[in-house]
Coordinates of C-alpha atoms and ligand atoms in Angstrom, one line a residue:
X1 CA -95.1 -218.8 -18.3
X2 CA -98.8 -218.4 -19.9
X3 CA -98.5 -217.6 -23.1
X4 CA -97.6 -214.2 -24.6
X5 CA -100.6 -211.8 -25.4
X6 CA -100.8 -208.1 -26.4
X7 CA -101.0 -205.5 -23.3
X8 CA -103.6 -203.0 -23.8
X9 CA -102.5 -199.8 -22.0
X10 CA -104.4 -196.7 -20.6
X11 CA -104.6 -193.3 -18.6
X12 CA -106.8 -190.5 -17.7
X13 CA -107.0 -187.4 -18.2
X14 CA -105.6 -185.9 -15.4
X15 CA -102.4 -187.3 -16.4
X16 CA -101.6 -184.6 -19.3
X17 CA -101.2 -182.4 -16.2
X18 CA -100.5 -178.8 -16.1
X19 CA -97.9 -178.7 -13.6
X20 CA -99.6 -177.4 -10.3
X21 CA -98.2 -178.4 -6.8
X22 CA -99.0 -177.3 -3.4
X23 CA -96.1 -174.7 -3.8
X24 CA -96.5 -173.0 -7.1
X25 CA -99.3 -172.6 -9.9
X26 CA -99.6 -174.4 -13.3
X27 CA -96.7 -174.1 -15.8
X28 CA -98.9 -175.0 -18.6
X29 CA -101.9 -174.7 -20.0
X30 CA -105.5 -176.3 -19.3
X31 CA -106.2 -178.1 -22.3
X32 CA -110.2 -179.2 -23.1
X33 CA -110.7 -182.9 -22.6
X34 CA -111.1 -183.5 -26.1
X35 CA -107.8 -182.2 -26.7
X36 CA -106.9 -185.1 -24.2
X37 CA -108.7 -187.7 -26.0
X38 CA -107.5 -186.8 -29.2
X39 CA -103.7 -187.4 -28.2
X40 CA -104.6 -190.4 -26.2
X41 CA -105.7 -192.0 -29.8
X42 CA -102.8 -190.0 -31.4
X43 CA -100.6 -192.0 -29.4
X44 CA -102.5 -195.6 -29.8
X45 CA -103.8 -196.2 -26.6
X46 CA -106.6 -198.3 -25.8
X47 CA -108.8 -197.0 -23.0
X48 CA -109.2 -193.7 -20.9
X49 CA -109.8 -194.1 -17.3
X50 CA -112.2 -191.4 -16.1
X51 CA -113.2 -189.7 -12.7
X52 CA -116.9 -189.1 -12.2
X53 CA -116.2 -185.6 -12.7
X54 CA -114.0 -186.0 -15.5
X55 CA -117.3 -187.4 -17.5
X56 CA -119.6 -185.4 -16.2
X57 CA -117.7 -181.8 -14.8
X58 CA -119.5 -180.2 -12.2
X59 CA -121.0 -183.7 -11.6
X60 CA -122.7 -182.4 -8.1
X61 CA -125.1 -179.6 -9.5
X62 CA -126.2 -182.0 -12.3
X63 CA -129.6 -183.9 -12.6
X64 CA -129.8 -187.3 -13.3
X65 CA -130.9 -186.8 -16.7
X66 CA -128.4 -184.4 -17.5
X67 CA -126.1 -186.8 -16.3
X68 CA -127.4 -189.7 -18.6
X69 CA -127.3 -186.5 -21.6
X70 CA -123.6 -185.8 -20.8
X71 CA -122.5 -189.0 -20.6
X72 CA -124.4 -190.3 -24.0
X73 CA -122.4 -187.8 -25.9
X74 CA -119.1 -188.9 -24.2
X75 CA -119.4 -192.2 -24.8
X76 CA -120.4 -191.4 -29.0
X77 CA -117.4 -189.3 -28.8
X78 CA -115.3 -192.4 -27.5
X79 CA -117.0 -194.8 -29.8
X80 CA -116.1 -193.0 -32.6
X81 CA -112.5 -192.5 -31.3
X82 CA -112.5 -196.1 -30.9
X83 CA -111.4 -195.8 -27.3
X84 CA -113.1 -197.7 -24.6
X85 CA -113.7 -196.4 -20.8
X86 CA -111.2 -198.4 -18.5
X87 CA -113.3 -197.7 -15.2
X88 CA -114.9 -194.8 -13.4
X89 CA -113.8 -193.2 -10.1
X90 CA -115.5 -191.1 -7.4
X91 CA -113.7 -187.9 -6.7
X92 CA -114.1 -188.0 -2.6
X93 CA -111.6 -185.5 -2.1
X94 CA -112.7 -182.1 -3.3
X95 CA -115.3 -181.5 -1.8
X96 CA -116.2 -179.3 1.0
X97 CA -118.3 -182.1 1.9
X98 CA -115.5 -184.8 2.2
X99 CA -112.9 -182.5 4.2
X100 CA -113.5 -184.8 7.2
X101 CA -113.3 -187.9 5.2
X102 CA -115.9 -189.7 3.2
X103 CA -117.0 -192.9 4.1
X104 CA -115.9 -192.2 7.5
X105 CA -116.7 -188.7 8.2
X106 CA -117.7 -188.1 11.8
X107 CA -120.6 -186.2 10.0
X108 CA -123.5 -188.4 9.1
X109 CA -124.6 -185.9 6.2
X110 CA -120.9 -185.9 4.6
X111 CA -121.0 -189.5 4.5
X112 CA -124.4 -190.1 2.8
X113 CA -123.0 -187.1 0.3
X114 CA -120.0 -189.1 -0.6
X115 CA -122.2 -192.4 -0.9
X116 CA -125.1 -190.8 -2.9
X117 CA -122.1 -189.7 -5.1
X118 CA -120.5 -192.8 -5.7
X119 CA -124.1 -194.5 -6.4
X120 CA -123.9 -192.1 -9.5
X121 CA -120.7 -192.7 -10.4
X122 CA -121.8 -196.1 -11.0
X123 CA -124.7 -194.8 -12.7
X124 CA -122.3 -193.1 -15.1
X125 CA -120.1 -196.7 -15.1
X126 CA -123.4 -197.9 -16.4
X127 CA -124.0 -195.6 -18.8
X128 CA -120.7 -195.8 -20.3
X129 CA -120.1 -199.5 -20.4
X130 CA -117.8 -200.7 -17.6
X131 CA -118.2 -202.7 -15.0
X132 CA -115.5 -201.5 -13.1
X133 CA -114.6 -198.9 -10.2
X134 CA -112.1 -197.9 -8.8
X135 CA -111.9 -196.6 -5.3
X136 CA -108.9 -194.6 -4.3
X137 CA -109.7 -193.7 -0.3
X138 CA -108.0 -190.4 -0.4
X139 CA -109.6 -189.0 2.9
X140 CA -110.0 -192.1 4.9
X141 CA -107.6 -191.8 7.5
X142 CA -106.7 -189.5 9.9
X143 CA -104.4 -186.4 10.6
X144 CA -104.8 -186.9 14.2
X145 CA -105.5 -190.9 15.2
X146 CA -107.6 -189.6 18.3
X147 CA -110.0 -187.8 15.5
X148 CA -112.0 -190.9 14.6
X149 CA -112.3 -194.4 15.7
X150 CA -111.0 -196.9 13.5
X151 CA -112.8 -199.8 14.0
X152 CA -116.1 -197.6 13.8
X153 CA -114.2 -196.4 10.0
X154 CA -113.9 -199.8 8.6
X155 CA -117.0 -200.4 9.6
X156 CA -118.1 -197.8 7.8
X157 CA -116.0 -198.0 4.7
X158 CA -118.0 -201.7 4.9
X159 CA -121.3 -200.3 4.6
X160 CA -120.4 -198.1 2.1
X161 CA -119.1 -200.9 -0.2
X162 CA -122.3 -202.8 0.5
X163 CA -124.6 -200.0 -0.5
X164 CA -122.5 -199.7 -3.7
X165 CA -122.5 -203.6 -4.5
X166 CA -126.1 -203.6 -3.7
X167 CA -127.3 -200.7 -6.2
X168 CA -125.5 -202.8 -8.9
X169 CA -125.6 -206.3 -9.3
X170 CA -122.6 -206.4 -12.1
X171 CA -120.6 -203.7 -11.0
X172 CA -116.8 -204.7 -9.3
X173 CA -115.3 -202.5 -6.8
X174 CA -111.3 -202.0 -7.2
X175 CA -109.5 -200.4 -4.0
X176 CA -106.5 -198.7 -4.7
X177 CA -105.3 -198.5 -1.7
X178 CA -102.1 -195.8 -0.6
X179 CA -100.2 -195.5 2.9
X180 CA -100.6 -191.5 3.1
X181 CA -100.8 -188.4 1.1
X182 CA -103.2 -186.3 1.7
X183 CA -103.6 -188.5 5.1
X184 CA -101.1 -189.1 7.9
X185 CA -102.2 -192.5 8.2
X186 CA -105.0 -194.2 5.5
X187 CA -107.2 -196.7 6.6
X188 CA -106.3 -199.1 3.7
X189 CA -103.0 -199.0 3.0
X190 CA -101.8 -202.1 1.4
X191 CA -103.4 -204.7 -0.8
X192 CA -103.5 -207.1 1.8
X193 CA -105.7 -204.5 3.5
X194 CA -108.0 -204.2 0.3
X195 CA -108.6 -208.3 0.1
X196 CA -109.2 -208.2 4.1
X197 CA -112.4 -205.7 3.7
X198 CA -113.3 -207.5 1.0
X199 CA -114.2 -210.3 2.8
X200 CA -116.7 -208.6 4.9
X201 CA -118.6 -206.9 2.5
X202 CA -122.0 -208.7 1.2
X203 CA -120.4 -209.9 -1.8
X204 CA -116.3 -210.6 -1.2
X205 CA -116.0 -211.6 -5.4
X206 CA -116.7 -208.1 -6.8
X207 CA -114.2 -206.4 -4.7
X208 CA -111.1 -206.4 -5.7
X209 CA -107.8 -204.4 -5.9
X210 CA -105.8 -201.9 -8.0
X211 CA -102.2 -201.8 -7.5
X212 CA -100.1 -198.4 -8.2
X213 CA -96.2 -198.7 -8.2
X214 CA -95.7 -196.0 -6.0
X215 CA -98.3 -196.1 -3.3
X216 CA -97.0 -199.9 -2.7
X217 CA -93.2 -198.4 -2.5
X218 CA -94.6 -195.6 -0.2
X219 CA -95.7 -198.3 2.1
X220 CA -92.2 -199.6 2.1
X221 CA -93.4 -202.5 -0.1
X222 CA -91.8 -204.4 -3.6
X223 CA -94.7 -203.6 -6.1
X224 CA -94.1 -206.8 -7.6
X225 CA -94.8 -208.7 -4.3
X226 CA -98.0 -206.7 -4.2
X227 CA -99.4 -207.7 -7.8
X228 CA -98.3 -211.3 -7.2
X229 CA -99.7 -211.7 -4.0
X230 CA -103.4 -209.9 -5.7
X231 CA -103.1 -212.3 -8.5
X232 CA -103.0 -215.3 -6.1
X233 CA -106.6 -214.2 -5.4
X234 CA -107.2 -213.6 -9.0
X235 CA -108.3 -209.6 -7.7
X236 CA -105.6 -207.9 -9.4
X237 CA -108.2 -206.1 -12.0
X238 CA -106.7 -202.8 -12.7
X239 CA -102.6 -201.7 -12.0
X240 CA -101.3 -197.5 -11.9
X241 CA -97.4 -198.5 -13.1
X242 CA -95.7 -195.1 -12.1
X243 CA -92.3 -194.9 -10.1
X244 CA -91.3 -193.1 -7.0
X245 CA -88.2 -192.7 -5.7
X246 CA -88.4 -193.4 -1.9
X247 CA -90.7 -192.4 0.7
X248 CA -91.0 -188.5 -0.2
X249 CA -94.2 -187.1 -1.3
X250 CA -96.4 -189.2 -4.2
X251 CA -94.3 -188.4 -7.0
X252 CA -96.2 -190.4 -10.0
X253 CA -92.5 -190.6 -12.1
X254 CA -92.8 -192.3 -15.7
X255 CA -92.8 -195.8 -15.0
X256 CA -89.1 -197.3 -14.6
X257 CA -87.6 -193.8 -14.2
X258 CA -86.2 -194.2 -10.6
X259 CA -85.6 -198.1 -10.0
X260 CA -85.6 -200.0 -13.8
X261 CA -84.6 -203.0 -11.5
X262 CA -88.1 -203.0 -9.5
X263 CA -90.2 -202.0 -12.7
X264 CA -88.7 -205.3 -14.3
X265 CA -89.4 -207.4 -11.7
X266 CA -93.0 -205.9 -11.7
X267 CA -93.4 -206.7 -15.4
X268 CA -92.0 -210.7 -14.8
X269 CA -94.6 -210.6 -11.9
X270 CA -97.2 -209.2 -14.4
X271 CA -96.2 -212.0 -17.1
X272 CA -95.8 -215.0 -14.6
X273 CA -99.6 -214.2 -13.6
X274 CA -101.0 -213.3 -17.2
X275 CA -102.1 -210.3 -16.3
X276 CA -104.2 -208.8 -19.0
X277 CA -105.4 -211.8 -20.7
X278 CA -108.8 -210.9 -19.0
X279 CA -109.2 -208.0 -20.3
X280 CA -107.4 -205.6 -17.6
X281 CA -105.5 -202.9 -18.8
X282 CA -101.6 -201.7 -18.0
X283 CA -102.7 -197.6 -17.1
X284 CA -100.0 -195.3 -16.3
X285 CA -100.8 -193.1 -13.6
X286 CA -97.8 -190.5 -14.3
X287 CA -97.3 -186.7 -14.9
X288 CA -94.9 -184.6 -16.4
X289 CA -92.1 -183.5 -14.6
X290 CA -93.2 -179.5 -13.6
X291 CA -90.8 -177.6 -15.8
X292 CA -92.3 -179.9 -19.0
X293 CA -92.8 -178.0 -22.0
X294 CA -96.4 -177.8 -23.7
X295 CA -94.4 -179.5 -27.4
X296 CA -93.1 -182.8 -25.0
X297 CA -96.1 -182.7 -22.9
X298 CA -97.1 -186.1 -23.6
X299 CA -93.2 -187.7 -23.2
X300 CA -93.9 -189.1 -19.6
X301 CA -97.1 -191.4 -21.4
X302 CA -95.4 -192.6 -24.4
X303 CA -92.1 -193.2 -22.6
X304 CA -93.8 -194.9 -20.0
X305 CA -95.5 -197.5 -22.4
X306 CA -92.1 -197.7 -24.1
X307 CA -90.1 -198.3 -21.0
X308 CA -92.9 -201.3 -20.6
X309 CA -92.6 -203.1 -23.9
X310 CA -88.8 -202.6 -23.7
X311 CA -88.5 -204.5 -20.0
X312 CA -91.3 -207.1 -21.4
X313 CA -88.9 -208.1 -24.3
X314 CA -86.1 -208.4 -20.7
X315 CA -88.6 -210.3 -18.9
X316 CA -89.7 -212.6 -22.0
X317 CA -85.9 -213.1 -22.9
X318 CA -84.4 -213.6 -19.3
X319 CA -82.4 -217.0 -19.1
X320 CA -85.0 -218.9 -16.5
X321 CA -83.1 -221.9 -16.9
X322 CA -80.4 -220.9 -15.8
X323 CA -81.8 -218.8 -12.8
X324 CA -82.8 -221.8 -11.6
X325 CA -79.5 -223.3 -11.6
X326 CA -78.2 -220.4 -9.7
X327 CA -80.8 -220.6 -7.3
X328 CA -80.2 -224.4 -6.4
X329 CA -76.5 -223.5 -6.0
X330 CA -77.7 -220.4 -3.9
X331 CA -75.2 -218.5 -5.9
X332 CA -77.1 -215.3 -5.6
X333 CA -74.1 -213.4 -6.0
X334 CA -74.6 -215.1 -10.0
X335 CA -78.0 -214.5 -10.3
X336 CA -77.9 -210.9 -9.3
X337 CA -75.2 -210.0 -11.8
X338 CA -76.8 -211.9 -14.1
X339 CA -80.0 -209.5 -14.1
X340 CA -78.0 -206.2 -13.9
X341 CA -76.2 -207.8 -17.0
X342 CA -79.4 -208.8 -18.4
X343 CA -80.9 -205.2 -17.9
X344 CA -77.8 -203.5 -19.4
X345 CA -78.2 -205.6 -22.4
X346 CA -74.3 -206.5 -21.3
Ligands
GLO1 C1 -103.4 -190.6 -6.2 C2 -104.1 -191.6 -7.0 C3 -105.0 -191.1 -8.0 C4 -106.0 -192.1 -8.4 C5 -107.1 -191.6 -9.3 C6 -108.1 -192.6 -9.6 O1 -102.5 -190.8 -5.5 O2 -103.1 -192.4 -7.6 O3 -104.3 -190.6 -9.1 O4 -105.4 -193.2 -9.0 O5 -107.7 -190.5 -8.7 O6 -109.0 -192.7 -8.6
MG2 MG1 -103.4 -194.0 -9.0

């Protein structure tokens, strides 16, 4: 085990969420981003992760200067919180523009819209001082796998990526990739997926991967087998811990809250590859559960990074030793009692 180093955790603000599904309307409500910022510091995190449109709103009927205006001000404003900007994201999936897709639209206009976008959301990366984006591919898939062709989509998704990598020289690309939701089927749905494309793109080392707990469980997948097979690349530069309980909708539970068994094992997996000792952050992509009132509004963040430091203690004071005793006596029945026992705190 390397050895032990402070985690440095984050989230955005769309994850002090007011409570809207596709079934009903908000249950509480909208709060100003520097609301959000101010309880992000109240409750001692270290970075805010932002969409493009989360730094600049209404990012698309903006000029460039406005853009560098807006996002000068944000970043003073996080400065003097002392807060620092994990990574930008492109929203690709609100506009009327990306309803077919993005990167792979079958329309050749929507896909230079959702490229010209992202060039500026690097632009805004820039401006705010990271180096690092993060591409969640909501709309690259299909409802209907007769719509579009998917080797023509990955080739597209590839020239996408190179056009980013090319306006940038510094900048690294994270995928996060997700099975479904909104999609039937995603293009890139695993992180073995994510390193694949990578390797086709003009510049494999600056792509790289983001895992979140419950996309990799909603691709049937141990999140822990994900992060340690992304850290045997050394791409594993930005993680969503959230929990999901089975392959339902993407349910974005405080982290730990369904399966404390597979949030362990992705903390020992997070440890045993010294995650965070270059510089990445431990973000919690969570919300509040719906009925949530506005006074414990911010439970589901703080328990989250509670539920993590508790289950680092676990992983930091499980018996190894004798694990490995067990294991070379295959006595699994041992060393599966001897984790629940270790988890109870029996
Ligand atoms: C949704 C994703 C989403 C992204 C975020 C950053 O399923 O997890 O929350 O992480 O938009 O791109
Ligand atoms: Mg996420």
């Amino acid at each position: 085990m390397p050895k032990a180093h402070r985690y440095k955790f984050c989230f955005g603000p769309w994850n002090i969420s007011e409570g809207q599904d596709p079934y009903g309307p908000t249950t509480r409500p909208a709060q100003t981003f520097d609301w959000k910022l101010a309880q992000l510091k109240k409750l001692g995190f270290d970075a805010m992760m932002f969409h493009d449109d989360d730094a600049v709103p209404d990012i698309d009927g903006k000029s460039d200067a406005q853009l560098r205006k807006e996002t000068g001000e944000l970043k003073k404003k996080l400065a003097d919180a002392g807060v620092a900007a994990e990574m930008v994201a492109p929203r690709l999936w609100f506009s009327p523009m990306t309803m077919d897709g993005a990167y792979t639209s079958n329309d050749s206009k929507c896909r230079q819209y959702a490229i010209e976008r992202s060039l500026r959301c690097i632009d805004i990366a820039n401006y705010l001082g990271t180096d690092l984006i993060v591409l969640w591919l909501a709309r690259e898939g299909t409802y209907l796998r007769e719509a579009k062709s998917g080797r023509r989509s990955i080739e597209l998704l590839v020239e996408a990526l190179d056009k980013m990598l090319a306006h940038d020289k510094k900048i690294r690309l994270s995928i996060e990739p997700k099975p479904n939701e909104p999609m039937d089927h995603a293009y890139l749905p695993t992180i073995g997926h994510a390193l694949a494309i990578a390797q086709l793109t003009r510049d494999p080392k600056r792509v790289g991967c983001l895992i979140e707990s419950a996309h990799a469980i909603l691709a049937g997948l141990d999140p822990a087998d994900e992060i340690d097979f992304a850290m045997a690349f050394g791409k594993l530069w930005s993680l969503h811990l959230n929990d999901q309980n089975g392959l339902k909708f993407d349910q974005d539970k405080p982290f730990g809250s369904s399966n404390l068994r597979v949030a362990f094992n992705q903390v020992r997996a997070l440890e045993r590859n010294g995650y965070g000792t270059h510089g990445e952050y431990v973000c919690f992509d969570v919300h509040p559960f719906r009925p949530t009132k506005v006074e414990h509004w911010l439970a589901h963040l703080d328990n989250s990074r509670r539920t993590f430091l508790k289950l680092l203690k676990k992983a930091r004071s499980f018996d190894d030793n004798k694990a490995k005793q067990l294991i070379a006596d295959r006595n699994l029945a041992a060393l599966d009692q001897m984790v629940l026992e270790h988890l109870m705190g029996a």
